[in-house]
Amino acid sequence: MKEPIISNCEKAFLLEAISESRRLDGRGMFDYRDLSIRFGKDYGCCEVSMGQTRVLGQVSCEIQQPKATRPNEGLLLINVGLSPMGAPHFETGRQSISSIQLNRLLEKCIKDSKCIDLESLCIVAEEKVWCIRLDLNILNHEGNLIDCASVAALAALSHFRRPDVELTSEGLIIYEAAVKEPIPLGIKHTPICVSFAIFNKGKNIVVDPSELEERVAEAEFTLGVNGYKELCGVHLSGSTQSGPTIVRQCANKALKRAVSVVALIKETLAKDSELRGSNTERGFVECVRQGTITSHGTPKICLPIKHKLPVETMEASHEDESSCDEVEVIGSGTVELKNSSVLATDTAEQVMEVEAKPKVEEISLSDDENEVQILSD
Amino acid sequence: MNGSSEGDVVVPGDVVRLTGVKGKVVLGPGLARTGEGVHATKCGVLRKGGNNIFYVDSRQKKYVPAKGECVLGVVTNARGDMFKVDIGSSDEASVSYLAFENATKKNRPLVNVGDVLFGRLLVASKDMEPELVCVDSHGKKGRLGVLPDGGFLFTCSLNLVRKLLRPECPLLEALGKQLAFELVVGLNGRVWLRTGSVRETLLVADAVLAYQHLQPHQVQHAVDQLIYQLSSS
């Protein structure tokens, strides 16, 4: 399926809004969307969401023969899979331009910057090394896939633990997690990507672009920066008239952003290891928000309304985590949704609220009197 | 199983019991006849309209073309004698170049790729590509045709557009008393909006999208807040 066309009026409106320093979803020009990182039950499984963009990362390992040119280094493979689940115009299998660009950028940022200590993955030189495979799946594409994928990649790699091995005279023993504690990967530094969309011949820069902004932008500038404020990669797609001022501006913002993102990853990792230690319930099930109807709701455009409206749009109600909807089953075939939150005035919930009708007597219909006509489907 | 009756939540496959009606029963969207009985084909709440119409009130974002509906489309191909228009359905719709007001073979309409069209569906069935026209049966354009520049097009769910198109929409009436704006609502879940400035457009668009979850008594308060925000900045 082809990517749907953007109408001229949408393009013109977006450019005019950007030139007035307004964004369609009400963010400031340099405001990022909410970043949340969730780890799954297995080591190396991580889901990252930036606003509506969601990426799932999974790390796995295998013992293989090393490359002939590097006999005492492990292998690291990064694969980004674009499936129609992310967006209707993505195709599995076929390498589209955006998928190649994404793969290459992540390779540049993570592999070429040598952030993973590959020599520690060697077991027997020239014969057996660990091959670490990172698979990223795009769950939803709402702009800025590069940033989201890089955070997912880094978080998954930092979370991953490989089995402990021992080389004895009989051969190689790979210990199970229950027998010997698995070992984390050696991560020397933490690179992530930060993207900027450039409009109006370099006059306006926007941080964390949404899907429409990405498609309308004349250029997208991506910087790979690590937690120590070192540059790990640079990429510009598209073309724009920009000078050194733009590059400097973007670099400053990227440095600040990288530091805060890396701090968030470390914090989330610490919380996760705490949860694992205390043996409480963890994993993705806990991350699914209870009590909110998640489909059909989120408006793409919303302004930060300074004065609190009694209206709760779907996005606002996501923050209201205390409101828990209990689902009570009354009889067969009838469901009542009770909302204990005072503020939620969602008509969606009102519509689903159904009063249990007492099933009294059977009304018998005589078939010859009824005619059934099908109107439309 | 007794079957579901009016006011129950149904899922596809549920047997529906049509109670309290004598005579002709009209099955609306979401219901289908199976032999002697009726079953639901969509998820939602079973409702009764008027005296004898039953339907399933369900939520949908993907548009399925139906004949006679007015939709907003974006032109993807304007060469030759048929323009291709994307209306958000599984197939692109086609518009003949003669289906515009005052269009003749010598006098072609000014339609470019990327323009927004408001047209009526002439042909819409499961087996054929949908066809649009931008002119009524008398040859007059009325409100149809290419929309002018300067507006903004956004998508929303099909329920919201049906709510907006009700005869007395409280939101549009309240907004109309305070602001000047032009609004075109397509039944395929697309809305085109034009106001005096970018800020006003964004605020009105936000109000329209929020209207999906607003109760009628909250509308006036929401509009008041909007006007306050406009005047304060």
Coordinates of C-alpha atoms in Angstrom, one line a residue:
Chain A
M1 CA 0.0 0.0 0.0
K2 CA 1.3 3.4 -0.8
E3 CA 1.8 6.2 1.7
P4 CA -1.3 8.4 1.8
I5 CA -0.8 11.7 0.1
I6 CA -0.7 14.9 2.2
S7 CA -3.0 17.6 0.8
N8 CA -1.6 21.0 -0.1
C9 CA -3.7 22.7 2.5
E10 CA -2.2 20.6 5.3
K11 CA 1.3 21.3 4.1
A12 CA 0.7 25.0 3.8
F13 CA -1.1 25.2 7.2
L14 CA 1.7 23.3 8.9
L15 CA 4.4 25.6 7.4
E16 CA 2.5 28.7 8.4
A17 CA 2.0 27.4 11.9
I18 CA 5.7 26.5 12.3
S19 CA 6.7 30.0 11.0
E20 CA 4.5 31.4 13.9
S21 CA 6.3 28.9 16.3
R22 CA 3.1 26.9 16.8
R23 CA 2.9 23.1 16.6
L24 CA -0.2 21.2 15.7
D25 CA -0.2 19.1 18.9
G26 CA 0.3 22.1 21.1
R27 CA 3.9 21.4 22.1
G28 CA 6.5 24.1 22.1
M29 CA 9.1 24.1 19.3
F30 CA 11.6 22.4 21.7
D31 CA 9.3 20.3 23.7
Y32 CA 9.6 16.5 23.6
R33 CA 6.8 14.0 23.9
D34 CA 6.5 11.8 27.0
L35 CA 9.2 9.2 26.9
S36 CA 8.4 6.0 28.8
I37 CA 10.5 2.8 29.0
R38 CA 9.1 -0.5 30.1
F39 CA 10.9 -3.7 30.6
G40 CA 9.4 -7.2 30.1
K41 CA 9.8 -10.4 32.1
D42 CA 12.8 -11.7 30.1
Y43 CA 16.2 -10.0 30.2
G44 CA 16.7 -7.9 27.1
C45 CA 13.0 -7.2 26.4
C46 CA 12.1 -3.5 26.3
E47 CA 9.3 -1.4 25.0
V48 CA 9.8 2.4 24.5
S49 CA 7.1 4.9 23.6
M50 CA 7.5 8.5 22.7
G51 CA 4.0 9.9 22.6
Q52 CA 2.2 7.5 20.2
T53 CA 5.4 6.1 18.6
R54 CA 6.2 2.7 20.0
V55 CA 9.1 0.4 19.5
L56 CA 9.8 -3.0 21.0
G57 CA 13.4 -4.2 21.4
Q58 CA 14.5 -7.8 22.1
V59 CA 18.1 -9.0 22.6
S60 CA 19.1 -12.6 22.2
C61 CA 22.4 -14.4 22.1
E62 CA 23.9 -17.4 20.5
I63 CA 27.4 -19.0 20.3
Q64 CA 28.9 -18.8 16.8
Q65 CA 32.2 -18.7 15.0
P66 CA 33.8 -15.3 14.9
K67 CA 34.7 -13.3 11.8
A68 CA 38.0 -14.3 10.2
T69 CA 39.3 -10.7 10.4
R70 CA 38.4 -10.4 14.1
P71 CA 39.0 -13.7 15.7
N72 CA 38.7 -12.6 19.3
E73 CA 35.7 -10.3 19.2
G74 CA 32.0 -11.2 19.6
L75 CA 29.4 -10.3 17.0
L76 CA 26.6 -7.7 17.3
L77 CA 23.7 -7.7 14.9
I78 CA 21.1 -5.0 14.8
N79 CA 17.9 -5.5 12.8
V80 CA 15.0 -3.0 12.6
G81 CA 11.8 -4.7 11.3
L82 CA 9.1 -2.5 9.7
S83 CA 5.9 -4.3 9.5
P84 CA 2.4 -3.2 8.5
M85 CA 1.6 -3.1 12.3
G86 CA 3.5 0.1 12.5
A87 CA 2.0 1.9 9.6
P88 CA -0.1 0.7 6.6
H89 CA 2.5 1.6 4.1
F90 CA 5.3 -0.4 5.7
E91 CA 6.1 -3.7 3.9
T92 CA 7.7 -6.7 5.6
G93 CA 10.6 -8.1 3.8
R94 CA 11.1 -5.4 1.2
Q95 CA 13.9 -3.0 2.2
S96 CA 12.4 0.4 1.7
I97 CA 14.5 3.6 1.9
S98 CA 13.3 4.5 5.4
S99 CA 14.1 1.0 6.7
I100 CA 17.6 1.1 5.2
Q101 CA 18.2 4.5 6.7
L102 CA 17.0 3.5 10.1
N103 CA 19.1 0.3 10.1
R104 CA 22.2 2.2 9.0
L105 CA 21.8 5.1 11.5
L106 CA 21.5 2.6 14.4
E107 CA 24.5 0.7 13.2
K108 CA 26.5 3.9 13.0
C109 CA 25.4 5.0 16.4
I110 CA 25.7 1.7 18.3
K111 CA 28.1 -0.6 16.4
D112 CA 30.6 1.9 14.9
S113 CA 30.9 3.8 18.1
K114 CA 32.0 0.6 19.9
C115 CA 29.7 1.1 22.8
I116 CA 29.5 -2.6 23.5
D117 CA 32.7 -4.4 24.6
L118 CA 32.9 -7.1 22.0
E119 CA 36.2 -8.6 23.3
S120 CA 34.5 -9.7 26.5
L121 CA 32.1 -11.8 24.4
C122 CA 34.9 -14.1 23.2
I123 CA 34.9 -17.6 24.7
V124 CA 37.5 -19.5 22.6
A125 CA 39.5 -17.3 20.1
E126 CA 38.9 -18.2 16.5
E127 CA 36.3 -20.8 17.5
K128 CA 33.5 -19.7 19.8
V129 CA 32.2 -16.3 20.5
W130 CA 28.9 -14.9 21.6
C131 CA 26.7 -13.4 18.9
I132 CA 24.4 -10.8 20.3
R133 CA 21.3 -10.1 18.2
L134 CA 19.2 -7.0 18.7
D135 CA 15.7 -7.1 17.0
L136 CA 13.7 -3.9 17.0
N137 CA 10.0 -4.0 16.0
I138 CA 8.2 -0.8 15.1
L139 CA 4.8 -1.1 16.8
N140 CA 3.4 2.3 15.9
H141 CA 4.8 5.0 13.7
E142 CA 3.8 8.5 14.8
G143 CA 7.0 10.3 13.9
N144 CA 10.6 10.2 15.1
L145 CA 11.3 6.5 14.7
I146 CA 15.0 7.0 14.9
D147 CA 15.0 8.4 18.4
C148 CA 12.6 5.9 19.8
A149 CA 14.4 3.0 18.2
S150 CA 17.8 4.1 19.5
V151 CA 16.4 4.4 23.1
A152 CA 14.8 1.0 22.8
A153 CA 18.1 -0.5 21.4
L154 CA 20.2 1.0 24.2
A155 CA 17.7 0.1 27.0
A156 CA 17.4 -3.5 25.7
L157 CA 21.2 -3.9 25.5
S158 CA 21.7 -2.5 29.0
H159 CA 19.0 -4.7 30.4
F160 CA 20.2 -7.9 28.7
R161 CA 22.1 -10.7 30.6
R162 CA 23.9 -13.5 28.8
P163 CA 24.3 -17.0 30.4
D164 CA 27.5 -17.7 32.3
V165 CA 29.9 -20.2 30.6
E166 CA 32.8 -22.2 31.7
L167 CA 35.4 -23.9 29.5
T168 CA 36.4 -27.3 31.0
S169 CA 38.6 -30.1 29.7
E170 CA 35.4 -31.9 28.6
G171 CA 34.0 -29.0 26.7
L172 CA 32.0 -25.8 27.1
I173 CA 29.4 -25.7 29.9
I174 CA 26.6 -23.1 29.6
Y175 CA 25.0 -22.6 32.9
E176 CA 21.3 -22.0 33.3
A177 CA 20.0 -18.8 34.9
A178 CA 18.9 -20.8 38.0
V179 CA 22.3 -22.4 38.5
K180 CA 24.6 -19.4 37.9
E181 CA 23.6 -15.7 37.7
P182 CA 23.7 -14.5 34.1
I183 CA 26.1 -11.7 33.2
P184 CA 25.3 -8.3 31.8
L185 CA 26.9 -7.0 28.6
G186 CA 29.9 -4.7 28.9
I187 CA 28.6 -1.3 27.9
K188 CA 31.3 1.4 27.7
H189 CA 29.1 4.4 26.9
T190 CA 25.5 5.0 26.1
P191 CA 24.8 6.6 22.7
I192 CA 21.3 7.7 21.6
C193 CA 20.0 9.6 18.6
V194 CA 18.3 13.0 18.8
S195 CA 16.4 14.2 15.7
F196 CA 15.5 17.7 14.5
A197 CA 13.2 18.7 11.7
I198 CA 14.1 21.8 9.7
F199 CA 11.6 24.0 7.9
N200 CA 11.5 27.3 6.0
K201 CA 15.0 27.3 4.6
G202 CA 16.6 26.6 7.9
K203 CA 14.8 29.3 9.8
N204 CA 12.7 27.0 12.0
I205 CA 13.9 23.9 13.9
V206 CA 11.6 21.6 15.6
V207 CA 12.5 18.9 18.1
D208 CA 10.9 15.3 18.2
P209 CA 8.9 15.7 15.0
S210 CA 5.5 14.1 14.6
E211 CA 4.7 12.1 11.5
L212 CA 3.1 15.0 9.6
E213 CA 6.0 17.3 10.5
E214 CA 8.5 14.8 9.3
R215 CA 6.9 14.4 5.9
V216 CA 6.5 18.2 5.4
A217 CA 10.0 19.1 6.7
E218 CA 12.6 20.0 4.1
A219 CA 15.4 18.2 6.1
E220 CA 15.8 16.0 9.1
F221 CA 19.0 16.3 11.1
T222 CA 20.0 13.5 13.5
L223 CA 22.8 13.5 16.0
G224 CA 24.0 10.5 17.9
V225 CA 25.2 11.6 21.3
N226 CA 26.1 9.6 24.4
G227 CA 25.7 10.3 28.1
Y228 CA 29.2 11.8 28.4
K229 CA 28.2 14.5 25.8
E230 CA 30.4 12.9 23.1
L231 CA 29.3 12.8 19.5
C232 CA 28.7 9.4 18.1
G233 CA 27.0 10.0 14.7
V234 CA 25.7 12.7 12.4
H235 CA 23.1 12.3 9.6
L236 CA 21.2 14.8 7.5
S237 CA 18.4 13.6 5.2
G238 CA 16.9 16.1 2.8
S239 CA 18.4 19.4 1.9
T240 CA 18.3 22.8 3.6
Q241 CA 20.1 26.1 3.5
S242 CA 21.6 26.0 6.9
G243 CA 24.8 27.3 8.3
P244 CA 27.0 26.6 11.4
T245 CA 24.5 28.3 13.7
I246 CA 21.8 25.6 13.1
V247 CA 24.3 22.8 13.7
R248 CA 25.5 24.5 16.9
Q249 CA 22.0 25.1 18.1
C250 CA 21.0 21.5 17.4
A251 CA 24.1 20.1 19.0
N252 CA 23.5 22.0 22.3
K253 CA 20.0 20.7 22.5
A254 CA 21.0 17.2 21.6
L255 CA 23.6 17.1 24.4
K256 CA 21.1 18.2 27.0
R257 CA 18.6 15.7 25.8
A258 CA 21.0 12.8 25.7
V259 CA 22.0 13.4 29.3
S260 CA 18.4 13.3 30.5
V261 CA 17.5 10.3 28.4
V262 CA 20.4 8.2 29.6
A263 CA 19.6 9.2 33.2
L264 CA 16.0 8.0 32.6
I265 CA 17.2 4.7 31.2
K266 CA 19.5 4.1 34.2
E267 CA 16.7 5.0 36.6
T268 CA 14.3 2.6 34.9
L269 CA 16.9 -0.1 34.9
A270 CA 17.5 0.4 38.6
K271 CA 13.8 0.2 39.4
D272 CA 13.4 -3.0 37.3
S273 CA 16.3 -4.8 39.1
E274 CA 14.7 -3.8 42.4
L275 CA 11.4 -5.3 41.3
R276 CA 13.2 -8.5 40.2
G277 CA 15.0 -8.8 43.5
S278 CA 11.8 -8.4 45.5
N279 CA 10.0 -11.0 43.4
T280 CA 6.9 -8.9 42.8
E281 CA 4.8 -9.0 39.7
R282 CA 6.5 -7.4 36.7
G283 CA 6.5 -7.4 33.0
F284 CA 4.3 -5.8 30.3
V285 CA 1.1 -6.9 31.9
E286 CA 1.7 -4.4 34.7
C287 CA 2.3 -1.6 32.2
V288 CA -1.1 -1.9 30.5
R289 CA -3.1 1.0 31.9
Q290 CA -6.3 -0.2 33.6
G291 CA -9.5 1.7 33.2
T292 CA -9.0 3.6 30.1
I293 CA -10.6 2.9 26.7
T294 CA -7.5 2.9 24.6
S295 CA -8.8 2.9 21.1
H296 CA -10.6 5.6 19.1
G297 CA -9.8 8.3 21.6
T298 CA -6.6 10.2 21.2
P299 CA -7.0 13.5 19.4
K300 CA -4.0 14.3 17.2
I301 CA -4.4 18.0 17.9
C302 CA -4.6 19.3 21.4
L303 CA -3.5 22.6 22.9
P304 CA -2.3 22.9 26.4
I305 CA -5.4 24.4 27.9
K306 CA -4.1 26.6 30.7
H307 CA -7.4 26.7 32.6
K308 CA -8.5 23.3 33.6
L309 CA -11.5 22.3 31.5
P310 CA -14.1 19.9 32.9
V311 CA -13.6 18.0 29.7
E312 CA -11.1 15.2 29.8
T313 CA -9.8 14.3 26.3
M314 CA -8.4 10.8 26.0
E315 CA -4.8 12.0 26.4
A316 CA -5.5 13.8 29.6
S317 CA -7.3 10.9 31.1
H318 CA -4.2 8.8 30.6
E319 CA -2.5 10.7 33.4
D320 CA -5.4 10.1 35.7
E321 CA -4.1 6.8 36.7
S322 CA -6.0 6.7 40.0
S323 CA -9.3 6.4 38.3
C324 CA -9.9 2.7 38.0
D325 CA -12.8 1.4 36.1
E326 CA -14.3 -1.7 37.5
V327 CA -16.0 -4.0 35.2
E328 CA -18.9 -5.7 36.8
V329 CA -20.7 -8.6 35.1
I330 CA -24.4 -8.6 35.9
G331 CA -26.1 -11.6 34.4
S332 CA -25.4 -13.0 31.0
G333 CA -24.7 -10.7 28.1
T334 CA -24.8 -7.5 30.1
V335 CA -21.8 -5.5 31.2
E336 CA -21.7 -2.4 33.3
L337 CA -18.7 -0.1 33.4
K338 CA -18.4 1.8 36.7
N339 CA -16.2 4.7 36.8
S340 CA -15.1 5.7 40.3
S341 CA -13.3 8.9 39.2
V342 CA -15.2 12.1 39.6
L343 CA -13.6 13.9 36.8
A344 CA -14.1 11.5 34.0
T345 CA -17.0 12.8 31.9
D346 CA -16.2 10.6 29.0
T347 CA -19.3 10.0 26.9
A348 CA -17.5 6.9 25.6
E349 CA -17.9 5.4 29.1
Q350 CA -21.4 6.8 29.3
V351 CA -22.3 5.0 26.1
M352 CA -21.0 1.7 27.4
E353 CA -22.8 2.0 30.7
V354 CA -25.8 -0.2 30.3
E355 CA -28.4 -0.8 32.9
A356 CA -29.1 -4.4 33.6
K357 CA -32.6 -5.0 32.3
P358 CA -34.5 -7.5 34.4
K359 CA -35.3 -10.3 32.1
V360 CA -38.9 -10.8 32.9
E361 CA -41.3 -12.8 30.8
E362 CA -40.6 -14.2 27.4
I363 CA -42.3 -12.3 24.7
S364 CA -43.4 -14.7 22.1
L365 CA -43.3 -13.5 18.5
S366 CA -45.4 -15.1 15.9
D367 CA -43.3 -15.5 12.9
D368 CA -45.9 -14.8 10.3
E369 CA -46.5 -11.3 11.6
N370 CA -42.9 -10.1 11.5
E371 CA -41.1 -9.1 8.4
V372 CA -37.4 -8.4 8.5
Q373 CA -35.9 -5.9 6.2
I374 CA -32.2 -5.3 5.9
L375 CA -31.5 -1.6 5.6
S376 CA -27.7 -1.2 5.2
D377 CA -24.6 -2.7 6.5
Chain B
M1 CA -29.3 -18.7 25.0
N2 CA -32.1 -16.2 25.1
G3 CA -30.3 -13.7 22.9
S4 CA -29.5 -10.0 23.4
S5 CA -32.2 -7.4 23.5
E6 CA -32.2 -3.6 23.2
G7 CA -29.6 -1.8 25.4
D8 CA -27.3 -4.8 25.6
V9 CA -23.7 -4.8 24.6
V10 CA -23.2 -7.2 21.7
V11 CA -20.3 -8.7 19.9
P12 CA -20.3 -10.2 16.4
G13 CA -22.1 -13.5 16.4
D14 CA -24.5 -12.7 19.2
V15 CA -28.0 -13.8 18.5
V16 CA -30.3 -10.8 18.8
R17 CA -33.9 -11.0 20.1
L18 CA -36.1 -8.3 18.5
T19 CA -38.7 -7.7 21.2
G20 CA -41.7 -5.5 21.3
V21 CA -42.3 -5.0 17.6
K22 CA -45.2 -6.2 15.6
G23 CA -45.0 -6.1 11.9
K24 CA -42.1 -4.9 9.8
V25 CA -38.7 -4.7 11.5
V26 CA -35.9 -2.8 9.9
L27 CA -32.4 -4.0 10.5
G28 CA -29.8 -1.1 10.6
P29 CA -26.0 -1.2 10.5
G30 CA -24.4 -3.9 12.4
L31 CA -27.2 -6.5 12.1
A32 CA -27.6 -9.3 9.7
R33 CA -30.2 -11.9 9.0
T34 CA -29.4 -15.6 9.3
G35 CA -32.2 -17.8 8.2
E36 CA -34.9 -17.4 10.8
G37 CA -33.0 -15.2 13.2
V38 CA -30.9 -12.1 13.4
H39 CA -27.4 -11.8 14.7
A40 CA -24.9 -8.9 15.3
T41 CA -22.0 -8.3 13.0
K42 CA -20.3 -5.4 14.9
C43 CA -19.3 -4.7 18.5
G44 CA -21.4 -2.1 20.3
V45 CA -24.6 -1.4 22.0
L46 CA -27.8 -2.6 20.5
R47 CA -30.2 0.3 20.1
K48 CA -33.7 0.8 18.9
G49 CA -34.5 3.9 16.8
G50 CA -38.0 5.1 16.2
N51 CA -40.6 2.3 16.3
N52 CA -39.1 -0.6 14.4
I53 CA -35.5 0.1 13.5
F54 CA -32.8 -1.9 15.3
Y55 CA -29.0 -1.2 14.9
V56 CA -25.7 -1.6 16.7
D57 CA -24.2 1.6 17.9
S58 CA -20.5 0.9 17.2
R59 CA -17.3 3.0 16.9
Q60 CA -15.3 3.0 13.7
K61 CA -12.5 5.0 12.2
K62 CA -12.1 3.2 8.8
Y63 CA -14.6 4.5 6.2
V64 CA -16.6 2.1 4.1
P65 CA -18.1 4.0 1.1
A66 CA -21.9 4.2 0.9
K67 CA -23.9 5.7 -2.0
G68 CA -25.2 9.2 -1.5
E69 CA -22.8 10.2 1.2
C70 CA -20.8 13.5 1.0
V71 CA -17.1 12.9 1.6
L72 CA -13.8 14.9 1.6
G73 CA -11.1 13.6 -0.5
V74 CA -7.5 14.5 -1.6
V75 CA -6.7 14.3 -5.3
T76 CA -3.8 12.0 -5.9
N77 CA -3.7 11.9 -9.7
A78 CA -5.1 14.7 -12.0
R79 CA -4.1 13.5 -15.4
G80 CA -6.4 12.2 -18.1
D81 CA -10.2 12.2 -17.9
M82 CA -10.6 10.6 -14.5
F83 CA -9.1 12.1 -11.4
K84 CA -8.1 9.7 -8.6
V85 CA -9.1 10.8 -5.1
D86 CA -8.1 9.3 -1.8
I87 CA -11.2 9.2 0.5
G88 CA -9.7 7.0 3.2
S89 CA -11.4 3.8 2.1
S90 CA -9.7 0.7 0.8
D91 CA -9.9 1.9 -2.8
E92 CA -9.3 5.3 -4.2
A93 CA -12.4 6.9 -5.6
S94 CA -12.5 8.3 -9.2
V95 CA -14.1 11.6 -10.4
S96 CA -14.7 12.3 -14.0
Y97 CA -13.4 15.7 -15.2
L98 CA -16.9 16.5 -16.5
A99 CA -18.5 16.1 -13.0
F100 CA -17.8 19.7 -12.0
E101 CA -19.9 22.8 -12.5
N102 CA -19.5 24.4 -16.0
A103 CA -17.0 21.7 -17.1
T104 CA -17.0 20.8 -20.7
K105 CA -14.5 19.0 -22.9
K106 CA -12.9 22.3 -23.9
N107 CA -13.3 23.9 -20.4
R108 CA -11.5 21.6 -18.0
P109 CA -11.8 22.2 -14.3
L110 CA -8.8 23.5 -12.4
V111 CA -7.9 20.5 -10.2
N112 CA -4.3 19.8 -9.1
V113 CA -2.7 16.9 -7.2
G114 CA -3.1 17.6 -3.5
D115 CA -6.3 19.6 -3.7
V116 CA -9.1 18.8 -1.3
L117 CA -12.5 18.0 -2.9
F118 CA -15.9 17.8 -1.4
G119 CA -18.0 15.4 -3.4
R120 CA -21.0 13.0 -3.3
L121 CA -20.6 9.3 -3.8
L122 CA -22.4 8.3 -6.9
V123 CA -21.4 4.7 -7.0
A124 CA -20.2 2.8 -3.9
S125 CA -20.4 -0.9 -3.6
K126 CA -18.3 -3.7 -2.3
D127 CA -17.3 -4.9 -5.7
M128 CA -16.5 -1.7 -7.5
E129 CA -14.3 1.3 -7.1
P130 CA -16.2 4.2 -5.6
E131 CA -17.1 7.2 -7.9
L132 CA -17.6 10.8 -6.8
V133 CA -19.3 13.7 -8.4
C134 CA -18.9 17.4 -7.5
V135 CA -22.1 18.5 -8.9
D136 CA -25.8 17.7 -8.3
S137 CA -28.3 16.3 -10.7
H138 CA -29.2 19.8 -12.0
G139 CA -25.6 20.6 -12.8
K140 CA -25.2 23.0 -10.0
K141 CA -22.3 22.7 -7.6
G142 CA -24.0 23.8 -4.4
R143 CA -21.5 23.2 -1.7
L144 CA -19.5 20.6 -3.5
G145 CA -16.3 21.0 -5.5
V146 CA -12.7 22.0 -4.9
L147 CA -12.2 23.6 -1.5
P148 CA -10.3 26.9 -1.4
D149 CA -6.8 27.5 0.0
G150 CA -6.0 28.4 3.5
G151 CA -7.9 25.8 5.4
F152 CA -6.7 22.8 7.5
L153 CA -7.8 19.2 7.0
F154 CA -7.7 16.6 9.8
T155 CA -9.2 13.2 10.5
C156 CA -11.4 12.0 13.3
S157 CA -13.6 9.0 14.0
L158 CA -16.9 8.3 12.1
N159 CA -18.9 8.8 15.2
L160 CA -17.7 12.3 15.7
V161 CA -18.6 13.3 12.2
R162 CA -22.1 11.9 12.6
K163 CA -22.4 13.8 15.9
L164 CA -21.3 17.0 14.2
L165 CA -23.8 16.6 11.4
R166 CA -26.8 16.3 13.7
P167 CA -29.4 19.0 13.0
E168 CA -28.8 21.0 16.2
C169 CA -25.2 20.6 17.1
P170 CA -24.6 22.5 20.3
L171 CA -20.9 22.9 19.7
L172 CA -21.2 24.5 16.3
E173 CA -24.0 26.7 17.4
A174 CA -22.1 27.9 20.4
L175 CA -18.9 28.5 18.4
G176 CA -20.8 30.2 15.6
K177 CA -22.1 32.8 18.0
Q178 CA -18.6 33.9 19.0
L179 CA -16.3 33.1 16.1
A180 CA -16.3 33.3 12.3
F181 CA -15.2 30.0 10.8
E182 CA -15.9 27.7 7.8
L183 CA -16.3 24.0 8.4
V184 CA -16.8 21.2 6.0
V185 CA -17.5 17.8 7.4
G186 CA -17.0 14.7 5.3
L187 CA -18.8 11.5 6.3
N188 CA -15.5 9.6 5.8
G189 CA -14.1 11.0 9.0
R190 CA -12.4 14.1 7.6
V191 CA -13.0 17.7 8.6
W192 CA -11.9 20.8 6.8
L193 CA -11.7 24.0 8.8
R194 CA -10.8 27.6 8.0
T195 CA -10.7 30.6 10.3
G196 CA -9.0 34.0 10.4
S197 CA -5.7 32.9 11.9
V198 CA -3.6 29.8 12.6
R199 CA -4.2 30.1 16.4
E200 CA -8.0 30.2 16.0
T201 CA -7.9 27.2 13.6
L202 CA -5.9 25.1 16.1
L203 CA -8.2 26.0 19.0
V204 CA -11.4 25.3 17.0
A205 CA -9.9 22.0 15.7
D206 CA -9.1 21.0 19.3
A207 CA -12.7 21.9 20.4
V208 CA -14.1 19.8 17.5
L209 CA -12.0 16.8 18.4
A210 CA -12.8 17.2 22.1
Y211 CA -16.5 17.3 21.3
Q212 CA -16.4 13.6 20.8
H213 CA -16.3 13.2 24.6
L214 CA -18.3 16.2 25.6
Q215 CA -21.8 16.1 27.1
P216 CA -24.2 18.7 25.8
H217 CA -24.2 20.7 29.1
Q218 CA -20.4 21.0 29.0
V219 CA -20.2 22.4 25.5
Q220 CA -20.9 26.0 26.5
H221 CA -18.3 26.0 29.2
A222 CA -15.7 24.6 26.8
V223 CA -16.5 27.2 24.2
D224 CA -16.2 29.9 26.9
Q225 CA -12.8 28.7 27.9
L226 CA -11.7 28.7 24.2
I227 CA -12.8 32.3 23.7
Y228 CA -11.1 33.3 26.9
Q229 CA -7.9 31.7 25.7
L230 CA -8.1 33.4 22.4
S231 CA -8.6 36.8 23.8
S232 CA -6.0 36.4 26.5
S233 CA -3.1 35.8 24.2

